[in-house]
Amino acid sequence: MRARPHTAAAAAALIAATALGLVPHQAQAAPTAPQTSGQQSSGVRFHDIPGSGGVTLKGNVFTPAGAEPGRTYPLIVLPTSWGLPQVEYLAQAKELADSGYTVVSYTSRGFWLSGGRIETAGPADIADVSAVIDWALAHTPADPARVGLGGVSYGAGISLLASAHDPRIKAVVALSGWADLIESIYSGRTQHLQAAGLLGATGYLTGRPGPELQQVLGDFLGSRLENEQAMIEWGRKRSAAGQVDRINANGAAVMLGNAWGDTVFPPNQYADFFEKLTGPKRLEFRPGDHATAEATGLFGLPNDTWTNAHRWFDRYLKGERNGVDTEAPVQIKSRSTGGYEGYADWKSVGSGGHEVLPLADSEHVWANVDSGADGGIVLLSSVLDQFAKAPPVASIPLLPRAFAAVWQSPRYERERRVRGTVRLHTTVTPTRGDGTFVAYLYDVGPLGIGKLVSNAPYTFHGKAPGQSFGVDLDLFSTAYDVPAGHRLALVIDTVDPLYIEHNPAGAQLTFSSPRTDPSYVSVPLRER
């Protein structure tokens, strides 16, 4: 489906108007262009919607044009993303309404003009979803037997959690969201500094963080390890991965979409969650960063992610036999090529086996100095990779060996198609009890310039100085083609602006490969 040009213009204008506080609080029609050939178009009306606990949510409703009295239509509810107002989904909501849906979108509690405080997908947010469904069934021509839920980022996380609590929800589309909040911003026991900082700053600028969020954010960014377990429990309560049995029992059809380079909610946690779902399911990964894969669709422009989201709703809310359920349930697009690849499940993505690169030489690095190997900048670096195929780079021969450990493969005579999750196994000997390191996998060309394939951080606490311990670390999942004549390089250093590091002054790390427990990198490959 393609939005008419005036739909995109209306969406852009209303997003700008809302940001400036110009959109009225109550119902009024959105601007629409005149229709031709007797065609009718749906229109939007703005409403105050009662949420849970007496909170008022600012929302809008699209109903099918010419809706017949007494007839009901499948309902789609769209909670907004973190920091965005209710007009976020205008273009997509209009398209859905034009194809026969009742669509209700609302600003999540605590943001903009909606009441309450930001609860970060807490129980009140989940109760809001059910309250909005109740309101829609009472005030719109919505069919109680055909209820769908969807959203981007924050809206995706709320949607997945709500599907565990409200059995009326039959279909979910969760784009650029999280299933495991801890694995998203605290993977490898390492604080994702730029991601958490961005979310925190946006929350304060566009909403009213609740006291619990303020406490957790302060503890997280302040590295208050005495409160670590409380932070983890807070995150687990907000993670659909811990409620997957309830989601499976309710039976909603779940579509997940994300970007390989998502610096807020990395793809690994979505892939793990997908494998645990037992109902109808679909997983899509594309190049890009957080919410960039579906961003153009929010302005009514052609967009593969939203096209498939509509197909998903059509199949599981309307019962249309459009083929989305017969396609391979895992659909991925390589960062290097333009075509889609279909797989039966996530385990099949690396179906060509694993190339094991031995890390035989012992490497010794000093901590607290950035070697020049970095994961990039949140929301920027992966966008450059998406549109210009320009990921973060480093000159591998020029990396200072005092601060970076480097291992390289031989040059490849043929292309290597990396697909899935690269895994590192190594032995670490620290001089201090705490520390952080970051592992990077690079595609190194003939001139020694390395393009980042993947990375991941790792932090340890309370180790005995001088005592070796083993580390198994999954790098962030990806799909990347290494050209013939290139080689792969694993680089480890101790500082990256994306993350908070815990290396004491003067700390050193040694990475070794004992004969009884060799170190290696396992690289999953696609069959030729």
mmCIF file with all atom_site columns, C-alpha atoms in Angstrom, residues 367-502:
data_model
loop_
_atom_site.group_PDB
_atom_site.id
_atom_site.type_symbol
_atom_site.label_atom_id
_atom_site.label_alt_id
_atom_site.label_comp_id
_atom_site.label_asym_id
_atom_site.label_entity_id
_atom_site.label_seq_id
_atom_site.pdbx_PDB_ins_code
_atom_site.Cartn_x
_atom_site.Cartn_y
_atom_site.Cartn_z
_atom_site.occupancy
_atom_site.B_iso_or_equiv
_atom_site.pdbx_formal_charge
_atom_site.auth_seq_id
_atom_site.auth_comp_id
_atom_site.auth_asym_id
_atom_site.auth_atom_id
_atom_site.pdbx_PDB_model_num
ATOM 1   C CA . ALA A 1 367 ? 43.264 -0.018  29.929 1.00 0.00 ? 367 ALA A CA 1
ATOM 2   C CA . ASN A 1 368 ? 41.693 3.447   29.931 1.00 0.00 ? 368 ASN A CA 1
ATOM 3   C CA . VAL A 1 369 ? 42.941 4.560   26.499 1.00 0.00 ? 369 VAL A CA 1
ATOM 4   C CA . ASP A 1 370 ? 40.737 4.572   23.396 1.00 0.00 ? 370 ASP A CA 1
ATOM 5   C CA . SER A 1 371 ? 42.722 2.806   20.693 1.00 0.00 ? 371 SER A CA 1
ATOM 6   C CA . GLY A 1 372 ? 40.625 4.224   17.852 1.00 0.00 ? 372 GLY A CA 1
ATOM 7   C CA . ALA A 1 373 ? 38.498 1.102   17.441 1.00 0.00 ? 373 ALA A CA 1
ATOM 8   C CA . ASP A 1 374 ? 34.960 2.224   18.274 1.00 0.00 ? 374 ASP A CA 1
ATOM 9   C CA . GLY A 1 375 ? 31.370 1.147   17.682 1.00 0.00 ? 375 GLY A CA 1
ATOM 10  C CA . GLY A 1 376 ? 30.371 4.565   16.354 1.00 0.00 ? 376 GLY A CA 1
ATOM 11  C CA . ILE A 1 377 ? 27.791 7.098   17.479 1.00 0.00 ? 377 ILE A CA 1
ATOM 12  C CA . VAL A 1 378 ? 24.242 6.226   18.529 1.00 0.00 ? 378 VAL A CA 1
ATOM 13  C CA . LEU A 1 379 ? 21.677 6.787   15.733 1.00 0.00 ? 379 LEU A CA 1
ATOM 14  C CA . LEU A 1 380 ? 24.303 8.160   13.315 1.00 0.00 ? 380 LEU A CA 1
ATOM 15  C CA . SER A 1 381 ? 26.865 5.521   12.418 1.00 0.00 ? 381 SER A CA 1
ATOM 16  C CA . SER A 1 382 ? 24.406 2.781   11.460 1.00 0.00 ? 382 SER A CA 1
ATOM 17  C CA . VAL A 1 383 ? 22.333 5.265   9.447  1.00 0.00 ? 383 VAL A CA 1
ATOM 18  C CA . LEU A 1 384 ? 25.448 6.018   7.393  1.00 0.00 ? 384 LEU A CA 1
ATOM 19  C CA . ASP A 1 385 ? 25.892 2.276   6.970  1.00 0.00 ? 385 ASP A CA 1
ATOM 20  C CA . GLN A 1 386 ? 22.228 1.931   5.928  1.00 0.00 ? 386 GLN A CA 1
ATOM 21  C CA . PHE A 1 387 ? 22.208 4.631   3.285  1.00 0.00 ? 387 PHE A CA 1
ATOM 22  C CA . ALA A 1 388 ? 25.859 5.012   2.258  1.00 0.00 ? 388 ALA A CA 1
ATOM 23  C CA . LYS A 1 389 ? 27.297 1.624   3.256  1.00 0.00 ? 389 LYS A CA 1
ATOM 24  C CA . ALA A 1 390 ? 29.781 3.546   5.407  1.00 0.00 ? 390 ALA A CA 1
ATOM 25  C CA . PRO A 1 391 ? 30.101 1.815   8.792  1.00 0.00 ? 391 PRO A CA 1
ATOM 26  C CA . PRO A 1 392 ? 32.637 2.941   11.405 1.00 0.00 ? 392 PRO A CA 1
ATOM 27  C CA . VAL A 1 393 ? 36.203 2.334   10.217 1.00 0.00 ? 393 VAL A CA 1
ATOM 28  C CA . ALA A 1 394 ? 39.647 1.947   11.749 1.00 0.00 ? 394 ALA A CA 1
ATOM 29  C CA . SER A 1 395 ? 43.126 1.563   10.285 1.00 0.00 ? 395 SER A CA 1
ATOM 30  C CA . ILE A 1 396 ? 43.976 -1.845  11.665 1.00 0.00 ? 396 ILE A CA 1
ATOM 31  C CA . PRO A 1 397 ? 47.786 -1.638  11.101 1.00 0.00 ? 397 PRO A CA 1
ATOM 32  C CA . LEU A 1 398 ? 47.897 1.734   12.895 1.00 0.00 ? 398 LEU A CA 1
ATOM 33  C CA . LEU A 1 399 ? 45.999 0.677   16.017 1.00 0.00 ? 399 LEU A CA 1
ATOM 34  C CA . PRO A 1 400 ? 48.377 1.112   18.975 1.00 0.00 ? 400 PRO A CA 1
ATOM 35  C CA . ARG A 1 401 ? 49.173 -2.394  20.173 1.00 0.00 ? 401 ARG A CA 1
ATOM 36  C CA . ALA A 1 402 ? 49.741 -1.210  23.734 1.00 0.00 ? 402 ALA A CA 1
ATOM 37  C CA . PHE A 1 403 ? 46.015 -0.410  23.934 1.00 0.00 ? 403 PHE A CA 1
ATOM 38  C CA . ALA A 1 404 ? 44.451 -2.809  21.417 1.00 0.00 ? 404 ALA A CA 1
ATOM 39  C CA . ALA A 1 405 ? 44.741 -6.566  20.954 1.00 0.00 ? 405 ALA A CA 1
ATOM 40  C CA . VAL A 1 406 ? 44.563 -7.582  17.282 1.00 0.00 ? 406 VAL A CA 1
ATOM 41  C CA . TRP A 1 407 ? 44.198 -10.938 15.548 1.00 0.00 ? 407 TRP A CA 1
ATOM 42  C CA . GLN A 1 408 ? 43.697 -11.314 11.784 1.00 0.00 ? 408 GLN A CA 1
ATOM 43  C CA . SER A 1 409 ? 42.614 -14.124 9.487  1.00 0.00 ? 409 SER A CA 1
ATOM 44  C CA . PRO A 1 410 ? 44.395 -14.964 6.233  1.00 0.00 ? 410 PRO A CA 1
ATOM 45  C CA . ARG A 1 411 ? 43.119 -13.185 3.127  1.00 0.00 ? 411 ARG A CA 1
ATOM 46  C CA . TYR A 1 412 ? 40.046 -14.876 1.708  1.00 0.00 ? 412 TYR A CA 1
ATOM 47  C CA . GLU A 1 413 ? 40.133 -16.192 -1.827 1.00 0.00 ? 413 GLU A CA 1
ATOM 48  C CA . ARG A 1 414 ? 36.333 -16.006 -2.039 1.00 0.00 ? 414 ARG A CA 1
ATOM 49  C CA . GLU A 1 415 ? 33.566 -13.964 -0.479 1.00 0.00 ? 415 GLU A CA 1
ATOM 50  C CA . ARG A 1 416 ? 32.450 -14.743 3.066  1.00 0.00 ? 416 ARG A CA 1
ATOM 51  C CA . ARG A 1 417 ? 28.770 -14.106 3.858  1.00 0.00 ? 417 ARG A CA 1
ATOM 52  C CA . VAL A 1 418 ? 28.574 -13.511 7.588  1.00 0.00 ? 418 VAL A CA 1
ATOM 53  C CA . ARG A 1 419 ? 25.060 -14.229 8.881  1.00 0.00 ? 419 ARG A CA 1
ATOM 54  C CA . GLY A 1 420 ? 23.878 -14.355 12.477 1.00 0.00 ? 420 GLY A CA 1
ATOM 55  C CA . THR A 1 421 ? 25.741 -14.055 15.757 1.00 0.00 ? 421 THR A CA 1
ATOM 56  C CA . VAL A 1 422 ? 29.548 -14.039 15.953 1.00 0.00 ? 422 VAL A CA 1
ATOM 57  C CA . ARG A 1 423 ? 30.810 -15.591 19.192 1.00 0.00 ? 423 ARG A CA 1
ATOM 58  C CA . LEU A 1 424 ? 34.065 -14.909 21.011 1.00 0.00 ? 424 LEU A CA 1
ATOM 59  C CA . HIS A 1 425 ? 35.667 -17.317 23.467 1.00 0.00 ? 425 HIS A CA 1
ATOM 60  C CA . THR A 1 426 ? 38.812 -16.197 25.261 1.00 0.00 ? 426 THR A CA 1
ATOM 61  C CA . THR A 1 427 ? 40.686 -16.259 28.550 1.00 0.00 ? 427 THR A CA 1
ATOM 62  C CA . VAL A 1 428 ? 41.243 -12.994 30.409 1.00 0.00 ? 428 VAL A CA 1
ATOM 63  C CA . THR A 1 429 ? 43.742 -12.246 33.154 1.00 0.00 ? 429 THR A CA 1
ATOM 64  C CA . PRO A 1 430 ? 43.203 -8.833  34.825 1.00 0.00 ? 430 PRO A CA 1
ATOM 65  C CA . THR A 1 431 ? 45.511 -6.919  37.116 1.00 0.00 ? 431 THR A CA 1
ATOM 66  C CA . ARG A 1 432 ? 42.496 -5.469  38.940 1.00 0.00 ? 432 ARG A CA 1
ATOM 67  C CA . GLY A 1 433 ? 39.215 -6.989  40.099 1.00 0.00 ? 433 GLY A CA 1
ATOM 68  C CA . ASP A 1 434 ? 36.993 -4.866  37.858 1.00 0.00 ? 434 ASP A CA 1
ATOM 69  C CA . GLY A 1 435 ? 37.235 -4.094  34.186 1.00 0.00 ? 435 GLY A CA 1
ATOM 70  C CA . THR A 1 436 ? 35.608 -3.584  30.802 1.00 0.00 ? 436 THR A CA 1
ATOM 71  C CA . PHE A 1 437 ? 36.638 -4.518  27.288 1.00 0.00 ? 437 PHE A CA 1
ATOM 72  C CA . VAL A 1 438 ? 34.949 -4.236  23.909 1.00 0.00 ? 438 VAL A CA 1
ATOM 73  C CA . ALA A 1 439 ? 35.367 -6.752  21.083 1.00 0.00 ? 439 ALA A CA 1
ATOM 74  C CA . TYR A 1 440 ? 35.099 -5.655  17.451 1.00 0.00 ? 440 TYR A CA 1
ATOM 75  C CA . LEU A 1 441 ? 35.018 -7.696  14.257 1.00 0.00 ? 441 LEU A CA 1
ATOM 76  C CA . TYR A 1 442 ? 36.316 -5.835  11.200 1.00 0.00 ? 442 TYR A CA 1
ATOM 77  C CA . ASP A 1 443 ? 36.322 -6.471  7.459  1.00 0.00 ? 443 ASP A CA 1
ATOM 78  C CA . VAL A 1 444 ? 39.853 -5.449  6.493  1.00 0.00 ? 444 VAL A CA 1
ATOM 79  C CA . GLY A 1 445 ? 40.630 -4.406  2.917  1.00 0.00 ? 445 GLY A CA 1
ATOM 80  C CA . PRO A 1 446 ? 43.989 -4.533  1.082  1.00 0.00 ? 446 PRO A CA 1
ATOM 81  C CA . LEU A 1 447 ? 45.045 -1.125  2.477  1.00 0.00 ? 447 LEU A CA 1
ATOM 82  C CA . GLY A 1 448 ? 44.391 -2.178  6.060  1.00 0.00 ? 448 GLY A CA 1
ATOM 83  C CA . ILE A 1 449 ? 41.214 -0.130  6.504  1.00 0.00 ? 449 ILE A CA 1
ATOM 84  C CA . GLY A 1 450 ? 38.743 -2.080  8.611  1.00 0.00 ? 450 GLY A CA 1
ATOM 85  C CA . LYS A 1 451 ? 34.982 -1.676  8.284  1.00 0.00 ? 451 LYS A CA 1
ATOM 86  C CA . LEU A 1 452 ? 33.054 -2.604  11.404 1.00 0.00 ? 452 LEU A CA 1
ATOM 87  C CA . VAL A 1 453 ? 31.090 -5.833  11.044 1.00 0.00 ? 453 VAL A CA 1
ATOM 88  C CA . SER A 1 454 ? 29.939 -6.151  14.667 1.00 0.00 ? 454 SER A CA 1
ATOM 89  C CA . ASN A 1 455 ? 30.947 -5.447  18.254 1.00 0.00 ? 455 ASN A CA 1
ATOM 90  C CA . ALA A 1 456 ? 29.895 -6.030  21.862 1.00 0.00 ? 456 ALA A CA 1
ATOM 91  C CA . PRO A 1 457 ? 31.057 -4.960  25.334 1.00 0.00 ? 457 PRO A CA 1
ATOM 92  C CA . TYR A 1 458 ? 31.895 -7.067  28.379 1.00 0.00 ? 458 TYR A CA 1
ATOM 93  C CA . THR A 1 459 ? 32.310 -5.980  32.006 1.00 0.00 ? 459 THR A CA 1
ATOM 94  C CA . PHE A 1 460 ? 33.415 -7.968  35.046 1.00 0.00 ? 460 PHE A CA 1
ATOM 95  C CA . HIS A 1 461 ? 33.428 -7.188  38.750 1.00 0.00 ? 461 HIS A CA 1
ATOM 96  C CA . GLY A 1 462 ? 34.911 -8.853  41.795 1.00 0.00 ? 462 GLY A CA 1
ATOM 97  C CA . LYS A 1 463 ? 37.527 -10.998 40.043 1.00 0.00 ? 463 LYS A CA 1
ATOM 98  C CA . ALA A 1 464 ? 40.776 -11.938 41.736 1.00 0.00 ? 464 ALA A CA 1
ATOM 99  C CA . PRO A 1 465 ? 43.667 -9.876  40.317 1.00 0.00 ? 465 PRO A CA 1
ATOM 100 C CA . GLY A 1 466 ? 46.079 -12.097 38.406 1.00 0.00 ? 466 GLY A CA 1
ATOM 101 C CA . GLN A 1 467 ? 43.565 -14.950 38.242 1.00 0.00 ? 467 GLN A CA 1
ATOM 102 C CA . SER A 1 468 ? 42.498 -16.042 34.737 1.00 0.00 ? 468 SER A CA 1
ATOM 103 C CA . PHE A 1 469 ? 38.866 -16.636 33.805 1.00 0.00 ? 469 PHE A CA 1
ATOM 104 C CA . GLY A 1 470 ? 37.045 -17.650 30.659 1.00 0.00 ? 470 GLY A CA 1
ATOM 105 C CA . VAL A 1 471 ? 34.746 -15.365 28.698 1.00 0.00 ? 471 VAL A CA 1
ATOM 106 C CA . ASP A 1 472 ? 32.052 -16.264 26.170 1.00 0.00 ? 472 ASP A CA 1
ATOM 107 C CA . LEU A 1 473 ? 30.688 -13.184 24.424 1.00 0.00 ? 473 LEU A CA 1
ATOM 108 C CA . ASP A 1 474 ? 28.076 -12.912 21.683 1.00 0.00 ? 474 ASP A CA 1
ATOM 109 C CA . LEU A 1 475 ? 28.645 -9.970  19.365 1.00 0.00 ? 475 LEU A CA 1
ATOM 110 C CA . PHE A 1 476 ? 25.594 -8.167  18.007 1.00 0.00 ? 476 PHE A CA 1
ATOM 111 C CA . SER A 1 477 ? 23.934 -10.179 15.243 1.00 0.00 ? 477 SER A CA 1
ATOM 112 C CA . THR A 1 478 ? 24.465 -9.008  11.676 1.00 0.00 ? 478 THR A CA 1
ATOM 113 C CA . ALA A 1 479 ? 24.437 -9.869  7.970  1.00 0.00 ? 479 ALA A CA 1
ATOM 114 C CA . TYR A 1 480 ? 27.546 -8.691  6.160  1.00 0.00 ? 480 TYR A CA 1
ATOM 115 C CA . ASP A 1 481 ? 29.445 -9.835  3.058  1.00 0.00 ? 481 ASP A CA 1
ATOM 116 C CA . VAL A 1 482 ? 33.254 -9.831  3.256  1.00 0.00 ? 482 VAL A CA 1
ATOM 117 C CA . PRO A 1 483 ? 34.671 -9.437  -0.287 1.00 0.00 ? 483 PRO A CA 1
ATOM 118 C CA . ALA A 1 484 ? 37.247 -11.785 -1.752 1.00 0.00 ? 484 ALA A CA 1
ATOM 119 C CA . GLY A 1 485 ? 40.756 -10.507 -1.075 1.00 0.00 ? 485 GLY A CA 1
ATOM 120 C CA . HIS A 1 486 ? 39.785 -9.131  2.323  1.00 0.00 ? 486 HIS A CA 1
ATOM 121 C CA . ARG A 1 487 ? 40.333 -10.610 5.759  1.00 0.00 ? 487 ARG A CA 1
ATOM 122 C CA . LEU A 1 488 ? 38.603 -10.533 9.125  1.00 0.00 ? 488 LEU A CA 1
ATOM 123 C CA . ALA A 1 489 ? 40.199 -8.958  12.177 1.00 0.00 ? 489 ALA A CA 1
ATOM 124 C CA . LEU A 1 490 ? 39.206 -9.231  15.806 1.00 0.00 ? 490 LEU A CA 1
ATOM 125 C CA . VAL A 1 491 ? 40.174 -6.190  17.856 1.00 0.00 ? 491 VAL A CA 1
ATOM 126 C CA . ILE A 1 492 ? 39.780 -5.806  21.618 1.00 0.00 ? 492 ILE A CA 1
ATOM 127 C CA . ASP A 1 493 ? 40.277 -2.561  23.503 1.00 0.00 ? 493 ASP A CA 1
ATOM 128 C CA . THR A 1 494 ? 38.977 -1.068  26.748 1.00 0.00 ? 494 THR A CA 1
ATOM 129 C CA . VAL A 1 495 ? 37.296 2.247   25.887 1.00 0.00 ? 495 VAL A CA 1
ATOM 130 C CA . ASP A 1 496 ? 34.336 3.017   23.611 1.00 0.00 ? 496 ASP A CA 1
ATOM 131 C CA . PRO A 1 497 ? 32.158 6.161   23.811 1.00 0.00 ? 497 PRO A CA 1
ATOM 132 C CA . LEU A 1 498 ? 29.046 3.997   23.391 1.00 0.00 ? 498 LEU A CA 1
ATOM 133 C CA . TYR A 1 499 ? 29.565 2.360   26.783 1.00 0.00 ? 499 TYR A CA 1
ATOM 134 C CA . ILE A 1 500 ? 30.483 3.081   30.386 1.00 0.00 ? 500 ILE A CA 1
ATOM 135 C CA . GLU A 1 501 ? 33.787 1.387   31.248 1.00 0.00 ? 501 GLU A CA 1
ATOM 136 C CA . HIS A 1 502 ? 34.932 0.132   34.646 1.00 0.00 ? 502 HIS A CA 1
#
